[in-house]
mmCIF file of C-alpha atoms in Angstrom:
data_model
loop_
_atom_site.group_PDB
_atom_site.id
_atom_site.type_symbol
_atom_site.label_atom_id
_atom_site.label_comp_id
_atom_site.label_asym_id
_atom_site.label_seq_id
_atom_site.Cartn_x
_atom_site.Cartn_y
_atom_site.Cartn_z
ATOM 1 C CA MET A 1 0.000 0.000 0.000
ATOM 2 C CA GLU A 2 1.253 3.488 -0.860
ATOM 3 C CA TRP A 3 1.782 5.789 2.131
ATOM 4 C CA TRP A 4 -0.697 8.334 0.799
ATOM 5 C CA SER A 5 -3.364 5.633 0.512
ATOM 6 C CA LEU A 6 -2.892 4.780 4.169
ATOM 7 C CA VAL A 7 -3.068 8.450 5.187
ATOM 8 C CA LEU A 8 -6.274 8.990 3.199
ATOM 9 C CA ILE A 9 -8.038 5.912 4.536
ATOM 10 C CA LEU A 10 -7.053 6.729 8.129
ATOM 11 C CA LEU A 11 -8.340 10.285 7.677
ATOM 12 C CA ALA A 12 -11.596 8.885 6.304
ATOM 13 C CA ALA A 13 -11.852 6.485 9.269
ATOM 14 C CA PHE A 14 -11.288 9.338 11.736
ATOM 15 C CA THR A 15 -13.966 11.488 10.076
ATOM 16 C CA ALA A 16 -16.374 8.564 9.914
ATOM 17 C CA GLY A 17 -15.881 7.839 13.614
ATOM 18 C CA LEU A 18 -16.520 11.480 14.507
ATOM 19 C CA ILE A 19 -19.730 11.705 12.478
ATOM 20 C CA ASP A 20 -20.977 8.279 13.529
ATOM 21 C CA ALA A 21 -20.493 8.961 17.241
ATOM 22 C CA ALA A 22 -22.415 12.221 17.094
ATOM 23 C CA VAL A 23 -25.382 11.267 14.955
ATOM 24 C CA GLY A 24 -24.630 8.170 12.834
ATOM 25 C CA GLY A 25 -23.851 7.942 9.141
ATOM 26 C CA GLY A 26 -20.116 7.354 9.251
ATOM 27 C CA GLY A 27 -20.486 4.828 6.463
ATOM 28 C CA LEU A 28 -21.163 7.724 4.093
ATOM 29 C CA VAL A 29 -17.485 8.628 4.455
ATOM 30 C CA GLN A 30 -15.710 5.347 5.143
ATOM 31 C CA VAL A 31 -17.340 3.045 2.583
ATOM 32 C CA PRO A 32 -16.800 5.295 -0.480
ATOM 33 C CA ALA A 33 -13.212 5.898 0.685
ATOM 34 C CA LEU A 34 -12.529 2.147 0.837
ATOM 35 C CA PHE A 35 -14.029 1.528 -2.584
ATOM 36 C CA GLY A 36 -12.180 4.497 -4.082
ATOM 37 C CA ILE A 37 -8.752 3.686 -2.644
ATOM 38 C CA PHE A 38 -8.971 -0.110 -3.108
ATOM 39 C CA PRO A 39 -10.923 -0.569 -6.363
ATOM 40 C CA ARG A 40 -9.486 -4.032 -7.023
ATOM 41 C CA GLU A 41 -10.681 -5.568 -3.773
ATOM 42 C CA ILE A 42 -13.837 -7.680 -3.580
ATOM 43 C CA PRO A 43 -16.802 -5.516 -2.424
ATOM 44 C CA ALA A 44 -17.712 -7.957 0.364
ATOM 45 C CA THR A 45 -14.155 -7.702 1.729
ATOM 46 C CA LEU A 46 -14.289 -3.906 1.773
ATOM 47 C CA LEU A 47 -17.690 -3.985 3.486
ATOM 48 C CA GLY A 48 -16.385 -6.430 6.073
ATOM 49 C CA THR A 49 -13.318 -4.262 6.710
ATOM 50 C CA ASN A 50 -15.580 -1.242 7.113
ATOM 51 C CA LYS A 51 -17.702 -3.061 9.703
ATOM 52 C CA LEU A 52 -14.606 -4.144 11.652
ATOM 53 C CA SER A 53 -13.281 -0.593 11.823
ATOM 54 C CA SER A 54 -16.608 1.059 12.648
ATOM 55 C CA SER A 55 -17.366 -1.509 15.364
ATOM 56 C CA PHE A 56 -14.440 -0.253 17.427
ATOM 57 C CA GLY A 57 -15.480 3.377 17.051
ATOM 58 C CA THR A 58 -19.081 2.548 17.908
ATOM 59 C CA LEU A 59 -17.924 0.609 20.985
ATOM 60 C CA LEU A 60 -15.901 3.605 22.202
ATOM 61 C CA ALA A 61 -18.811 5.984 21.608
ATOM 62 C CA ALA A 62 -21.254 3.623 23.327
ATOM 63 C CA SER A 63 -19.013 3.345 26.397
ATOM 64 C CA ARG A 64 -18.665 7.136 26.650
ATOM 65 C CA TYR A 65 -22.399 7.664 26.346
ATOM 66 C CA ALA A 66 -23.040 4.948 28.935
ATOM 67 C CA ARG A 67 -20.862 6.787 31.458
ATOM 68 C CA LYS A 68 -22.461 10.173 30.854
ATOM 69 C CA VAL A 69 -26.077 9.367 29.995
ATOM 70 C CA ASN A 70 -28.606 7.275 31.895
ATOM 71 C CA ILE A 71 -29.544 4.457 29.506
ATOM 72 C CA ASP A 72 -33.021 2.941 29.693
ATOM 73 C CA TRP A 73 -32.025 -0.726 29.573
ATOM 74 C CA ARG A 74 -35.633 -1.942 29.551
ATOM 75 C CA VAL A 75 -35.868 -0.508 26.036
ATOM 76 C CA THR A 76 -32.252 -0.672 24.870
ATOM 77 C CA LEU A 77 -31.367 -4.259 25.788
ATOM 78 C CA PRO A 78 -34.217 -5.943 23.842
ATOM 79 C CA ALA A 79 -33.431 -3.664 20.899
ATOM 80 C CA VAL A 80 -29.782 -4.745 21.061
ATOM 81 C CA ILE A 81 -30.747 -8.431 21.080
ATOM 82 C CA GLY A 82 -33.185 -7.996 18.193
ATOM 83 C CA SER A 83 -30.610 -6.050 16.173
ATOM 84 C CA PHE A 84 -27.884 -8.654 16.687
ATOM 85 C CA VAL A 85 -30.052 -11.617 15.673
ATOM 86 C CA LEU A 86 -31.818 -10.043 12.703
ATOM 87 C CA ALA A 87 -28.629 -8.508 11.275
ATOM 88 C CA PHE A 88 -27.558 -12.073 10.414
ATOM 89 C CA VAL A 89 -30.825 -12.596 8.551
ATOM 90 C CA GLY A 90 -30.368 -9.317 6.693
ATOM 91 C CA ALA A 91 -26.858 -10.260 5.630
ATOM 92 C CA TRP A 92 -28.159 -13.628 4.422
ATOM 93 C CA LEU A 93 -30.892 -11.911 2.381
ATOM 94 C CA ALA A 94 -28.345 -9.494 0.905
ATOM 95 C CA ARG A 95 -26.734 -12.405 -0.912
ATOM 96 C CA ARG A 96 -30.026 -13.408 -2.557
ATOM 97 C CA LEU A 97 -32.062 -10.269 -3.256
ATOM 98 C CA PRO A 98 -31.192 -7.203 -5.393
ATOM 99 C CA LYS A 99 -30.538 -4.194 -3.163
ATOM 100 C CA GLU A 100 -31.636 -1.738 -5.849
ATOM 101 C CA VAL A 101 -35.274 -2.337 -4.918
ATOM 102 C CA MET A 102 -34.605 -0.754 -1.516
ATOM 103 C CA ARG A 103 -33.415 2.671 -2.688
ATOM 104 C CA PRO A 104 -36.785 4.264 -3.661
ATOM 105 C CA LEU A 105 -38.380 3.017 -0.438
ATOM 106 C CA VAL A 106 -35.507 4.271 1.751
ATOM 107 C CA VAL A 107 -35.502 7.692 0.037
ATOM 108 C CA THR A 108 -39.250 7.989 0.665
ATOM 109 C CA LEU A 109 -38.847 7.058 4.330
ATOM 110 C CA LEU A 110 -35.975 9.531 4.776
ATOM 111 C CA LEU A 111 -38.044 12.312 3.215
ATOM 112 C CA LEU A 112 -40.851 11.568 5.684
ATOM 113 C CA VAL A 113 -38.358 11.559 8.590
ATOM 114 C CA ALA A 114 -36.921 14.921 7.482
ATOM 115 C CA ALA A 115 -40.366 16.489 6.996
ATOM 116 C CA TYR A 116 -41.579 15.276 10.395
ATOM 117 C CA THR A 117 -38.453 16.520 12.192
ATOM 118 C CA LEU A 118 -38.533 19.948 10.539
ATOM 119 C CA ARG A 119 -42.253 20.381 11.144
ATOM 120 C CA ASN A 120 -42.122 19.396 14.823
ATOM 121 C CA LYS A 121 -39.712 21.856 16.447
ATOM 122 C CA GLN A 122 -40.042 20.110 19.825
ATOM 123 C CA PHE A 123 -39.194 16.695 18.380
ATOM 124 C CA GLY A 124 -36.426 15.132 20.467
ATOM 125 C CA ARG A 125 -35.971 18.190 22.686
ATOM 126 C CA ASP A 126 -37.299 16.760 25.953
ATOM 127 C CA HIS A 127 -36.597 13.367 27.468
ATOM 128 C CA GLN A 128 -40.012 12.000 28.414
ATOM 129 C CA PRO A 129 -39.910 8.199 28.007
ATOM 130 C CA HIS A 130 -43.238 6.667 27.008
ATOM 131 C CA ASP A 131 -44.529 3.846 29.162
ATOM 132 C CA HIS A 132 -45.917 1.165 26.871
ATOM 133 C CA GLY A 133 -46.382 -1.231 29.775
ATOM 134 C CA ARG A 134 -45.894 -4.897 28.934
ATOM 135 C CA TRP A 135 -45.542 -3.990 25.245
ATOM 136 C CA THR A 136 -42.300 -2.058 25.841
ATOM 137 C CA VAL A 137 -40.021 -5.087 25.481
ATOM 138 C CA TRP A 138 -41.807 -6.301 22.337
ATOM 139 C CA LEU A 139 -41.721 -2.859 20.738
ATOM 140 C CA ALA A 140 -38.008 -2.610 21.522
ATOM 141 C CA LEU A 141 -37.374 -6.053 20.024
ATOM 142 C CA LEU A 142 -39.345 -5.103 16.916
ATOM 143 C CA THR A 143 -37.531 -1.774 16.568
ATOM 144 C CA GLY A 144 -34.028 -3.183 17.032
ATOM 145 C CA GLY A 145 -34.777 -6.303 15.003
ATOM 146 C CA SER A 146 -36.303 -4.566 11.993
ATOM 147 C CA ILE A 147 -33.537 -1.961 11.757
ATOM 148 C CA GLY A 148 -30.871 -4.606 12.396
ATOM 149 C CA LEU A 149 -32.380 -6.613 9.534
ATOM 150 C CA TYR A 150 -32.195 -3.523 7.341
ATOM 151 C CA ASP A 151 -28.598 -2.824 8.386
ATOM 152 C CA GLY A 152 -27.524 -6.340 7.483
ATOM 153 C CA PHE A 153 -29.325 -6.185 4.143
ATOM 154 C CA PHE A 154 -28.762 -2.627 2.881
ATOM 155 C CA GLY A 155 -27.439 -0.254 5.561
ATOM 156 C CA PRO A 156 -27.588 3.445 4.546
ATOM 157 C CA GLY A 157 -29.498 5.469 7.144
ATOM 158 C CA THR A 158 -29.455 2.829 9.880
ATOM 159 C CA GLY A 159 -28.415 5.318 12.566
ATOM 160 C CA THR A 160 -30.976 7.826 11.293
ATOM 161 C CA PHE A 161 -33.857 5.368 11.500
ATOM 162 C CA LEU A 162 -32.741 4.225 14.962
ATOM 163 C CA LEU A 163 -32.592 7.796 16.268
ATOM 164 C CA PHE A 164 -36.013 8.601 14.861
ATOM 165 C CA ALA A 165 -37.530 5.402 16.279
ATOM 166 C CA PHE A 166 -36.168 5.897 19.782
ATOM 167 C CA ILE A 167 -37.466 9.470 19.856
ATOM 168 C CA ARG A 168 -40.843 8.864 18.223
ATOM 169 C CA VAL A 169 -41.729 5.474 19.713
ATOM 170 C CA PHE A 170 -40.096 5.656 23.136
ATOM 171 C CA GLY A 171 -40.105 9.410 23.866
ATOM 172 C CA PHE A 172 -36.329 9.856 24.204
ATOM 173 C CA ASP A 173 -34.571 13.137 23.492
ATOM 174 C CA PHE A 174 -31.781 13.279 20.898
ATOM 175 C CA LEU A 175 -28.997 12.755 23.447
ATOM 176 C CA HIS A 176 -30.524 9.694 25.132
ATOM 177 C CA ALA A 177 -31.594 8.297 21.752
ATOM 178 C CA SER A 178 -28.020 8.683 20.468
ATOM 179 C CA ALA A 179 -26.699 6.758 23.462
ATOM 180 C CA SER A 180 -29.102 3.846 22.943
ATOM 181 C CA THR A 181 -28.620 3.930 19.182
ATOM 182 C CA LYS A 182 -24.879 3.346 19.535
ATOM 183 C CA LEU A 183 -25.469 0.139 21.494
ATOM 184 C CA VAL A 184 -28.058 -1.169 19.029
ATOM 185 C CA ASN A 185 -25.845 -0.275 16.084
ATOM 186 C CA LEU A 186 -22.881 -1.948 17.760
ATOM 187 C CA ALA A 187 -24.883 -5.183 17.959
ATOM 188 C CA SER A 188 -25.621 -5.224 14.222
ATOM 189 C CA ASN A 189 -21.999 -4.304 13.445
ATOM 190 C CA VAL A 190 -20.648 -7.161 15.569
ATOM 191 C CA ALA A 191 -23.047 -9.593 13.881
ATOM 192 C CA SER A 192 -21.768 -8.409 10.491
ATOM 193 C CA VAL A 193 -18.124 -8.728 11.576
ATOM 194 C CA ILE A 194 -18.750 -12.325 12.680
ATOM 195 C CA LEU A 195 -20.402 -13.170 9.364
ATOM 196 C CA PHE A 196 -17.773 -11.448 7.210
ATOM 197 C CA GLY A 197 -14.982 -12.921 9.338
ATOM 198 C CA LEU A 198 -16.269 -16.459 8.991
ATOM 199 C CA THR A 199 -16.452 -16.063 5.209
ATOM 200 C CA GLY A 200 -12.933 -14.578 4.980
ATOM 201 C CA ASN A 201 -14.114 -11.156 3.862
ATOM 202 C CA ILE A 202 -12.078 -8.883 6.180
ATOM 203 C CA LEU A 203 -8.677 -7.261 5.658
ATOM 204 C CA TRP A 204 -7.676 -7.579 9.305
ATOM 205 C CA GLN A 205 -4.506 -5.480 9.350
ATOM 206 C CA LEU A 206 -6.090 -2.624 7.423
ATOM 207 C CA GLY A 207 -9.308 -2.850 9.448
ATOM 208 C CA LEU A 208 -7.483 -2.692 12.779
ATOM 209 C CA ALA A 209 -5.354 0.247 11.602
ATOM 210 C CA MET A 210 -8.525 2.054 10.553
ATOM 211 C CA ALA A 211 -10.091 1.151 13.892
ATOM 212 C CA THR A 212 -7.501 3.243 15.756
ATOM 213 C CA ALA A 213 -8.415 6.302 13.696
ATOM 214 C CA ASN A 214 -12.117 5.503 14.012
ATOM 215 C CA ILE A 215 -11.782 5.316 17.793
ATOM 216 C CA ALA A 216 -10.078 8.729 17.909
ATOM 217 C CA GLY A 217 -12.855 10.239 15.819
ATOM 218 C CA ALA A 218 -15.540 8.542 17.922
ATOM 219 C CA TRP A 219 -14.020 9.960 21.115
ATOM 220 C CA LEU A 220 -14.162 13.491 19.707
ATOM 221 C CA GLY A 221 -17.632 13.046 18.208
ATOM 222 C CA SER A 222 -19.167 11.658 21.392
ATOM 223 C CA HIS A 223 -17.459 14.381 23.464
ATOM 224 C CA ILE A 224 -18.967 17.097 21.255
ATOM 225 C CA ALA A 225 -22.427 15.480 21.284
ATOM 226 C CA ILE A 226 -22.480 15.027 25.070
ATOM 227 C CA ARG A 227 -21.196 18.545 25.704
ATOM 228 C CA TYR A 228 -23.513 20.427 23.335
ATOM 229 C CA GLY A 229 -26.514 18.101 23.611
ATOM 230 C CA ASN A 230 -29.851 18.064 21.845
ATOM 231 C CA GLN A 231 -29.702 21.207 19.718
ATOM 232 C CA LEU A 232 -26.440 20.260 18.025
ATOM 233 C CA ILE A 233 -27.483 16.638 17.501
ATOM 234 C CA ARG A 234 -30.799 17.779 16.007
ATOM 235 C CA LYS A 235 -29.009 20.015 13.482
ATOM 236 C CA LEU A 236 -26.561 17.254 12.594
ATOM 237 C CA PHE A 237 -29.449 14.817 12.280
ATOM 238 C CA ILE A 238 -31.252 17.027 9.744
ATOM 239 C CA ALA A 239 -28.007 17.580 7.825
ATOM 240 C CA LEU A 240 -27.296 13.843 7.737
ATOM 241 C CA VAL A 241 -30.791 13.010 6.475
ATOM 242 C CA SER A 242 -30.367 15.592 3.693
ATOM 243 C CA VAL A 243 -27.022 14.106 2.647
ATOM 244 C CA LEU A 244 -28.440 10.574 2.704
ATOM 245 C CA ILE A 245 -31.392 11.553 0.525
ATOM 246 C CA THR A 246 -29.087 13.274 -1.958
ATOM 247 C CA LYS A 247 -26.701 10.322 -2.108
ATOM 248 C CA LEU A 248 -29.421 7.710 -2.567
ATOM 249 C CA LEU A 249 -31.118 9.772 -5.268
ATOM 250 C CA TRP A 250 -27.777 10.152 -7.040
ATOM 251 C CA ASP A 251 -27.125 6.405 -6.804
ATOM 252 C CA THR A 252 -30.587 5.686 -8.195
ATOM 253 C CA LEU A 253 -30.138 8.050 -11.148
ATOM 254 C CA HIS A 254 -26.644 6.683 -11.767
ATOM 255 C CA THR A 255 -27.931 3.098 -12.022
ATOM 256 C CA LEU A 256 -30.679 4.195 -14.419
ATOM 257 C CA THR A 257 -28.162 5.867 -16.731
#
C-alpha cells in the first residue's frame, strides 16, 4: 500500500468515527473511501473491513455515552438483542435479493423523517420516556430487530432510523436516543463482523489500523455530542438526512443511466 493511501483511509476512518459517534452515518465517508482507494478488492471484503473498523469506534462511543447518559435498559437491551439476531438474517438476504429495490423506499422514508423533524420543532428536545407497559419489550425487540435486519441487508441510514424510532416510539430526546442507538448499532456491526470474518471477507490489518483512527474520531464526536446536547445533535441529524437523501437519489439516477 502506498503511504498516501494509508493516510487517506485513516483520515476517512477518523472522520467517519466522529460523524458516527455524534449522529450516525459514518459509512457515508468510510465506505466510499474504501471503494475508491482499493478498487481491485472484492466488495464484500471492503464492506467487512468497514464493519470491523466502525465496530471499534461505535464501541468507544457507546461506552462514553453509557458513562455520561442514563440508559433505559428496559428498552435498549431488547433492541440490542433484536438487532444482533436479525442482522444475520439481513446479511443472508443481501446475498439473494437485489438491493436496488430498496433505494426508492428508503428515500421515501428519509423524506418523511426529514419532513416530520422539521415540522415538529419540539421533536427530540425533551426526554419523556413513554410507558408502553408490557408492550415495551416487544416494541423494543421489533424496533431493534427490523432496523438490524435492514442494516444487514442494505445499511444506509441505519443510525438515522434508529434515532427517529427511539425518539418517536419511546419518547427519548436526541442525546438519550443517540446513546441507545450506539449500542443497538454496535450489535448489528458485531453480527456483520462475525459473518464477514467467517467467510474470509475482512482485511484484518487494514481494518485494525482504521479502527484506531475511528476510535479517535468517535471519542471526539461523542465528546462534542455530550457537551452540546440536543440542539447540536438535532441540526446534525437534519443535515445527515439531507445528505443521505441526496446520495441515494444520485445512486438511483446513476444506475438508471
